[in-house]
Coordinates of C-alpha atoms in Angstrom, one line a residue:
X7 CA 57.8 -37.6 -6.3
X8 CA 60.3 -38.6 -8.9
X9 CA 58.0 -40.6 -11.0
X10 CA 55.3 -37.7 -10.8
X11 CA 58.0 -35.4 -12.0
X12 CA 59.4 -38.0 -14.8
X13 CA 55.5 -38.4 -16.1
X14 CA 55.2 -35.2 -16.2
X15 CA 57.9 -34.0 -18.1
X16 CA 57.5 -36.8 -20.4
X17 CA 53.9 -35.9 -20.9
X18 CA 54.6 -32.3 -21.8
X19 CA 57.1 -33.6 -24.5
X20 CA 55.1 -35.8 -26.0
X21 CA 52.4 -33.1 -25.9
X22 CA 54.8 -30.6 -27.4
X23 CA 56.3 -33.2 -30.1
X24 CA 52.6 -34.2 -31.3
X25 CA 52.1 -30.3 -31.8
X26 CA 55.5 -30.1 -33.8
X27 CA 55.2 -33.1 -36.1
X28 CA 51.4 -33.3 -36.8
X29 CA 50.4 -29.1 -36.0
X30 CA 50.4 -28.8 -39.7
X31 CA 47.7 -30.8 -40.5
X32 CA 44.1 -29.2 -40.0
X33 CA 41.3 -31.3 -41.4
X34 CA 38.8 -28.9 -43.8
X35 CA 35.3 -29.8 -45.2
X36 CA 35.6 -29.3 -49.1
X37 CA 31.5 -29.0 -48.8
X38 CA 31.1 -32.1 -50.9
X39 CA 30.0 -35.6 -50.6
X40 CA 31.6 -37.0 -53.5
X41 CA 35.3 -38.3 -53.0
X42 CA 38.2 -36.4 -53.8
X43 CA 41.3 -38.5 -55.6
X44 CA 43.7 -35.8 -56.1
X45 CA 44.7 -32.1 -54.7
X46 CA 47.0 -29.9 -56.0
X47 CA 48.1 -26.6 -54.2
X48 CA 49.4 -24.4 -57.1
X49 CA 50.7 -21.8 -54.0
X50 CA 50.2 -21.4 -50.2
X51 CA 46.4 -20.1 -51.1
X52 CA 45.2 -21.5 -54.2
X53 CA 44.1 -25.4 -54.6
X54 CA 42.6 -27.5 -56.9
X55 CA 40.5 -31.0 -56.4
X56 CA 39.1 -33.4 -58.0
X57 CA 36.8 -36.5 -57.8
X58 CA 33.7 -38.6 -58.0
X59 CA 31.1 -37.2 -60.1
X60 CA 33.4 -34.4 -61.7
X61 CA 34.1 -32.4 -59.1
X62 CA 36.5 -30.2 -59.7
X63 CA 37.0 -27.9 -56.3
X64 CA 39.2 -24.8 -56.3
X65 CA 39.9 -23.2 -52.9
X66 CA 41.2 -19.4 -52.8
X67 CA 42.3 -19.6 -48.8
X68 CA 44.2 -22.7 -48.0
X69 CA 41.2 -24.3 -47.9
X70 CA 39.1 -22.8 -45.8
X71 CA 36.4 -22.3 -48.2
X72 CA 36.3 -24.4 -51.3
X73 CA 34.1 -23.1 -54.6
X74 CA 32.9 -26.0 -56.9
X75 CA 34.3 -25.3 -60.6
X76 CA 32.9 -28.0 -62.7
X77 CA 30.6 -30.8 -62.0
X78 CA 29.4 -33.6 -63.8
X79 CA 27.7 -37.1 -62.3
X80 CA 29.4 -39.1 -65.5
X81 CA 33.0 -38.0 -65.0
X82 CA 35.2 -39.5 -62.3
X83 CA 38.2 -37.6 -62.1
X84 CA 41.2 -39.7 -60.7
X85 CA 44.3 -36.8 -61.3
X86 CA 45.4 -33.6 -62.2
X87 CA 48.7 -31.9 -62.8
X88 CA 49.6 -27.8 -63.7
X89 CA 52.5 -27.1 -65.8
X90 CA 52.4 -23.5 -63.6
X91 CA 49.5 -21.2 -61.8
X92 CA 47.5 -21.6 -64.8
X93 CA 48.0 -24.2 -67.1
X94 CA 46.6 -27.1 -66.1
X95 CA 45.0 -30.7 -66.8
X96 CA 43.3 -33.2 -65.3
X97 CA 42.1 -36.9 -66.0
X98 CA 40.1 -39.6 -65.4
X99 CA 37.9 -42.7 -66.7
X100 CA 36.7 -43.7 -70.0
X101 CA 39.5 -41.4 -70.8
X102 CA 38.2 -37.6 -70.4
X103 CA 40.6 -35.4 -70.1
X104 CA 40.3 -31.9 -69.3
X105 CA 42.7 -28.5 -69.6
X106 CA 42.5 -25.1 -68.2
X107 CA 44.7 -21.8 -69.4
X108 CA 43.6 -20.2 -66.4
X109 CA 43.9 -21.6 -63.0
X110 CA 41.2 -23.7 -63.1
X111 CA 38.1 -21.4 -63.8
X112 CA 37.0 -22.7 -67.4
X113 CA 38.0 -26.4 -68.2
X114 CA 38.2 -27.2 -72.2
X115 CA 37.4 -31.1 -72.7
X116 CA 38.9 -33.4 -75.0
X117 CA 36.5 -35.9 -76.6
X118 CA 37.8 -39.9 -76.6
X119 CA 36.1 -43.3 -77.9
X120 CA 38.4 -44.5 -75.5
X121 CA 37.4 -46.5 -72.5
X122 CA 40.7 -46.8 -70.8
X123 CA 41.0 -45.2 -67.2
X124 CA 43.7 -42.4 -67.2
X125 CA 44.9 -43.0 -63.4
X126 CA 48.0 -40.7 -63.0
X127 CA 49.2 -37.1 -64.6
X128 CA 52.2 -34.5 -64.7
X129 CA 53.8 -31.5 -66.8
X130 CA 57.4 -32.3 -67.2
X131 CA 58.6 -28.8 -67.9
X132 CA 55.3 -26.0 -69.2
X133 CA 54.9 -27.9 -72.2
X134 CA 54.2 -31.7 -72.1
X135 CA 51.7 -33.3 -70.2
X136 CA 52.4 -36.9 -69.1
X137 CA 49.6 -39.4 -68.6
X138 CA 49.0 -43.1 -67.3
X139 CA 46.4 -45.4 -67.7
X140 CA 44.9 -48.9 -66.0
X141 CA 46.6 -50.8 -69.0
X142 CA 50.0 -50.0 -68.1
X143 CA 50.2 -47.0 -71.1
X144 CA 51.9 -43.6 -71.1
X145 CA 50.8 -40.9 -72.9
X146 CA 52.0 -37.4 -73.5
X147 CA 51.5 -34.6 -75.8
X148 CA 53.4 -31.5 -76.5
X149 CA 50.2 -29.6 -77.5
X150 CA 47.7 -29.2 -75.3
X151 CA 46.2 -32.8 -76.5
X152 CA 45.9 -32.0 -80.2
X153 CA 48.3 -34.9 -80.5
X154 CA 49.5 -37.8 -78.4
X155 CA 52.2 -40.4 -78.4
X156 CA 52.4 -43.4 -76.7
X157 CA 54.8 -45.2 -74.4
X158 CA 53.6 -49.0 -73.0
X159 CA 55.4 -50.3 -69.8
X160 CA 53.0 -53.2 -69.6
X161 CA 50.3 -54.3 -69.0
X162 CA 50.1 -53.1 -65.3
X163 CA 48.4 -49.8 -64.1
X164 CA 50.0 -46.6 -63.8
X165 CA 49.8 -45.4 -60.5
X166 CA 51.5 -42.3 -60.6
X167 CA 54.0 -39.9 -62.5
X168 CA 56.4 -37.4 -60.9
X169 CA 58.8 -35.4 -62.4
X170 CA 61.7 -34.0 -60.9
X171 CA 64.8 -33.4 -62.5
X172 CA 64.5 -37.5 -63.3
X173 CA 61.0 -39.2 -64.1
X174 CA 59.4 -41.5 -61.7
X175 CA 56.5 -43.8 -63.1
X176 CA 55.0 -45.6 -60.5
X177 CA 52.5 -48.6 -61.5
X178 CA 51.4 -51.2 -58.8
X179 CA 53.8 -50.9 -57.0
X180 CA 56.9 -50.7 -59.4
X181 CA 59.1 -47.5 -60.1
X182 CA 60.5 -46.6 -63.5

Protein backbone atom coordinates (compact mmCIF):
# COMPACT_ATOMS: atom_id res chain seq x y z
CA UNK A 1 0.00 0.00 0.00
CA UNK A 2 3.00 2.16 0.66
CA UNK A 3 4.63 1.68 -2.64
CA UNK A 4 1.11 2.45 -4.39
CA UNK A 5 0.94 5.57 -2.41
CA UNK A 6 4.82 6.59 -3.02
CA UNK A 7 4.19 5.92 -7.02
CA UNK A 8 1.57 7.86 -6.83
CA UNK A 9 2.55 10.79 -5.36
CA UNK A 10 5.68 10.71 -7.27
CA UNK A 11 3.70 10.48 -10.46
CA UNK A 12 1.55 13.51 -9.72
CA UNK A 13 4.82 15.49 -9.16
CA UNK A 14 6.42 14.67 -11.96
CA UNK A 15 3.16 15.30 -13.77
CA UNK A 16 2.83 18.67 -12.12
CA UNK A 17 6.77 19.60 -12.59
CA UNK A 18 6.54 18.66 -16.46
CA UNK A 19 3.47 21.21 -16.59
CA UNK A 20 5.64 23.89 -14.64
CA UNK A 21 8.94 23.73 -16.56
CA UNK A 22 7.86 22.83 -20.16
CA UNK A 23 3.80 24.43 -19.98
CA UNK A 24 5.24 27.34 -21.77
CA UNK A 25 6.11 25.85 -24.79
CA UNK A 26 3.09 25.28 -27.39
CA UNK A 27 4.26 24.14 -30.75
CA UNK A 28 2.49 26.46 -33.74
CA UNK A 29 2.36 25.75 -37.57
CA UNK A 30 3.86 28.99 -39.21
CA UNK A 31 1.80 27.69 -42.45
CA UNK A 32 5.07 27.27 -44.31
CA UNK A 33 7.29 24.55 -45.65
CA UNK A 34 10.31 26.40 -45.93
CA UNK A 35 12.65 26.47 -42.72
CA UNK A 36 12.67 29.19 -40.40
CA UNK A 37 16.42 30.25 -38.97
CA UNK A 38 15.51 33.06 -36.72
CA UNK A 39 12.30 34.55 -34.65
CA UNK A 40 12.13 37.58 -33.04
CA UNK A 41 9.11 38.52 -30.70
CA UNK A 42 9.18 42.42 -30.67
CA UNK A 43 6.22 42.10 -27.60
CA UNK A 44 3.99 39.40 -26.16
CA UNK A 45 1.81 39.55 -29.57
CA UNK A 46 3.84 40.64 -32.45
CA UNK A 47 6.67 38.24 -34.06
CA UNK A 48 8.77 38.14 -36.88
CA UNK A 49 10.54 35.04 -38.96
CA UNK A 50 12.53 34.37 -41.21
CA UNK A 51 14.06 31.62 -43.62
CA UNK A 52 14.53 29.47 -46.68
CA UNK A 53 13.30 30.96 -49.71
CA UNK A 54 12.75 34.56 -48.13
CA UNK A 55 10.30 34.12 -45.96
CA UNK A 56 9.75 36.57 -43.86
CA UNK A 57 6.53 35.66 -41.38
CA UNK A 58 5.07 38.25 -39.05
CA UNK A 59 2.44 36.92 -36.57
CA UNK A 60 -0.01 39.52 -34.78
CA UNK A 61 -1.29 36.80 -31.87
CA UNK A 62 1.55 34.97 -30.33
CA UNK A 63 1.66 32.98 -33.08
CA UNK A 64 -1.42 31.60 -33.55
CA UNK A 65 -1.82 32.75 -37.02
CA UNK A 66 1.27 33.81 -38.98
CA UNK A 67 0.82 36.29 -42.27
CA UNK A 68 3.70 35.83 -44.95
CA UNK A 69 5.38 39.50 -45.49
CA UNK A 70 7.90 38.98 -48.07
CA UNK A 71 8.85 36.06 -50.12
CA UNK A 72 11.39 35.34 -52.51
CA UNK A 73 12.85 31.57 -53.69
CA UNK A 74 16.58 33.30 -54.17
CA UNK A 75 16.92 34.71 -50.69
CA UNK A 76 17.83 32.62 -47.67
CA UNK A 77 17.44 34.62 -44.72
CA UNK A 78 19.60 33.29 -41.78
CA UNK A 79 18.86 36.43 -39.02
CA UNK A 80 17.17 39.39 -37.99
CA UNK A 81 17.43 41.95 -35.24
CA UNK A 82 15.00 45.29 -34.31
CA UNK A 83 16.55 48.32 -32.82
CA UNK A 84 12.64 48.77 -31.30
CA UNK A 85 8.86 47.78 -32.55
CA UNK A 86 9.70 49.16 -35.75
CA UNK A 87 13.00 49.46 -36.92
CA UNK A 88 14.28 46.47 -38.02
CA UNK A 89 16.82 44.32 -40.24
CA UNK A 90 17.41 41.20 -41.35
CA UNK A 91 20.24 39.19 -43.22
CA UNK A 92 21.25 36.50 -45.00
CA UNK A 93 23.41 34.85 -48.01
CA UNK A 94 25.26 36.33 -50.89
CA UNK A 95 24.90 39.20 -48.58
CA UNK A 96 21.19 40.70 -48.84
CA UNK A 97 20.28 42.54 -46.38
CA UNK A 98 16.99 43.97 -45.68
CA UNK A 99 15.42 46.98 -43.33
CA UNK A 100 12.02 47.86 -42.23
CA UNK A 101 10.79 51.42 -40.47
CA UNK A 102 7.71 49.87 -39.71
CA UNK A 103 7.45 46.61 -37.97
CA UNK A 104 8.03 44.57 -40.56
CA UNK A 105 5.26 45.41 -43.21
CA UNK A 106 7.47 46.86 -46.21
CA UNK A 107 11.20 45.64 -46.25
CA UNK A 108 13.70 48.18 -48.24
CA UNK A 109 16.73 45.93 -49.77
CA UNK A 110 20.19 46.83 -49.95
CA UNK A 111 21.88 45.69 -53.19
CA UNK A 112 25.63 43.77 -52.67
CA UNK A 113 28.21 42.15 -55.28
CA UNK A 114 29.05 40.45 -52.27
CA UNK A 115 28.88 36.76 -51.96
CA UNK A 116 29.67 36.44 -48.33
CA UNK A 117 26.87 34.79 -45.99
CA UNK A 118 25.72 37.38 -43.27
CA UNK A 119 25.02 34.56 -40.48
CA UNK A 120 24.21 36.71 -37.24
CA UNK A 121 22.56 40.33 -36.55
CA UNK A 122 21.82 43.00 -33.63
CA UNK A 123 21.02 46.81 -32.87
CA UNK A 124 23.26 47.85 -30.09
CA UNK A 125 21.28 50.82 -28.98
CA UNK A 126 18.35 52.31 -32.00
CA UNK A 127 21.03 53.34 -34.11
CA UNK A 128 23.79 50.74 -35.26
CA UNK A 129 23.12 47.60 -36.68
CA UNK A 130 25.78 44.89 -35.99
CA UNK A 131 26.41 42.11 -38.56
CA UNK A 132 28.48 38.75 -38.92
CA UNK A 133 29.43 36.86 -41.70
CA UNK A 134 30.88 33.01 -42.68
CA UNK A 135 34.44 34.69 -42.98
CA UNK A 136 34.77 35.61 -39.49
CA UNK A 137 33.79 39.69 -40.39
CA UNK A 138 31.77 42.22 -38.46
CA UNK A 139 30.07 44.79 -39.92
CA UNK A 140 28.03 47.64 -38.68
CA UNK A 141 26.65 50.81 -39.77
CA UNK A 142 25.26 53.82 -38.12
CA UNK A 143 22.89 54.61 -41.02
CA UNK A 144 20.54 52.46 -42.02
CA UNK A 145 23.37 50.70 -44.39
CA UNK A 146 24.25 53.79 -46.35
CA UNK A 147 27.73 53.09 -44.95
CA UNK A 148 29.51 50.26 -43.27
CA UNK A 149 32.74 49.60 -41.37
CA UNK A 150 34.37 46.66 -40.82
CA UNK A 151 35.70 44.62 -37.89
CA UNK A 152 37.60 41.01 -38.70
CA UNK A 153 37.93 38.46 -35.83
CA UNK A 154 39.22 35.84 -38.16
CA UNK A 155 38.68 33.77 -40.36
CA UNK A 156 35.99 31.71 -38.50
CA UNK A 157 32.08 32.24 -38.85
CA UNK A 158 30.11 34.40 -36.89
CA UNK A 159 27.57 32.59 -35.18
CA UNK A 160 25.82 35.10 -33.35
CA UNK A 161 25.82 38.82 -31.78
CA UNK A 162 24.08 39.86 -28.57
CA UNK A 163 24.08 42.94 -27.01
CA UNK A 164 23.49 43.64 -23.51
CA UNK A 165 25.05 46.20 -21.61
CA UNK A 166 28.55 44.27 -22.92
CA UNK A 167 28.86 42.66 -26.53
CA UNK A 168 28.92 39.00 -26.99
CA UNK A 169 30.17 37.77 -30.50
CA UNK A 170 29.87 34.30 -30.78
CA UNK A 171 31.63 32.41 -33.89
CA UNK A 172 32.04 28.49 -33.88
CA UNK A 173 31.93 28.15 -30.79
CA UNK A 174 34.13 31.07 -29.41
CA UNK A 175 32.81 34.15 -27.37
CA UNK A 176 34.22 37.64 -27.74
Amino acid sequence: MKLLRYSTMLFVFELFMTDLFLGQWVPQNSNTQASLNDVIMLDQQTGIAVGDSGKILKTLDAGQNWIEEFSAANVRWNALAFANAMKGAVVGDSCKIAFTFDGGENWTFIDSSSTTHLTAADYMGETTLYVGDNSGSVFYTNNDGITWSLISFGNEPVMDIFFTESAYIDYSGHVI
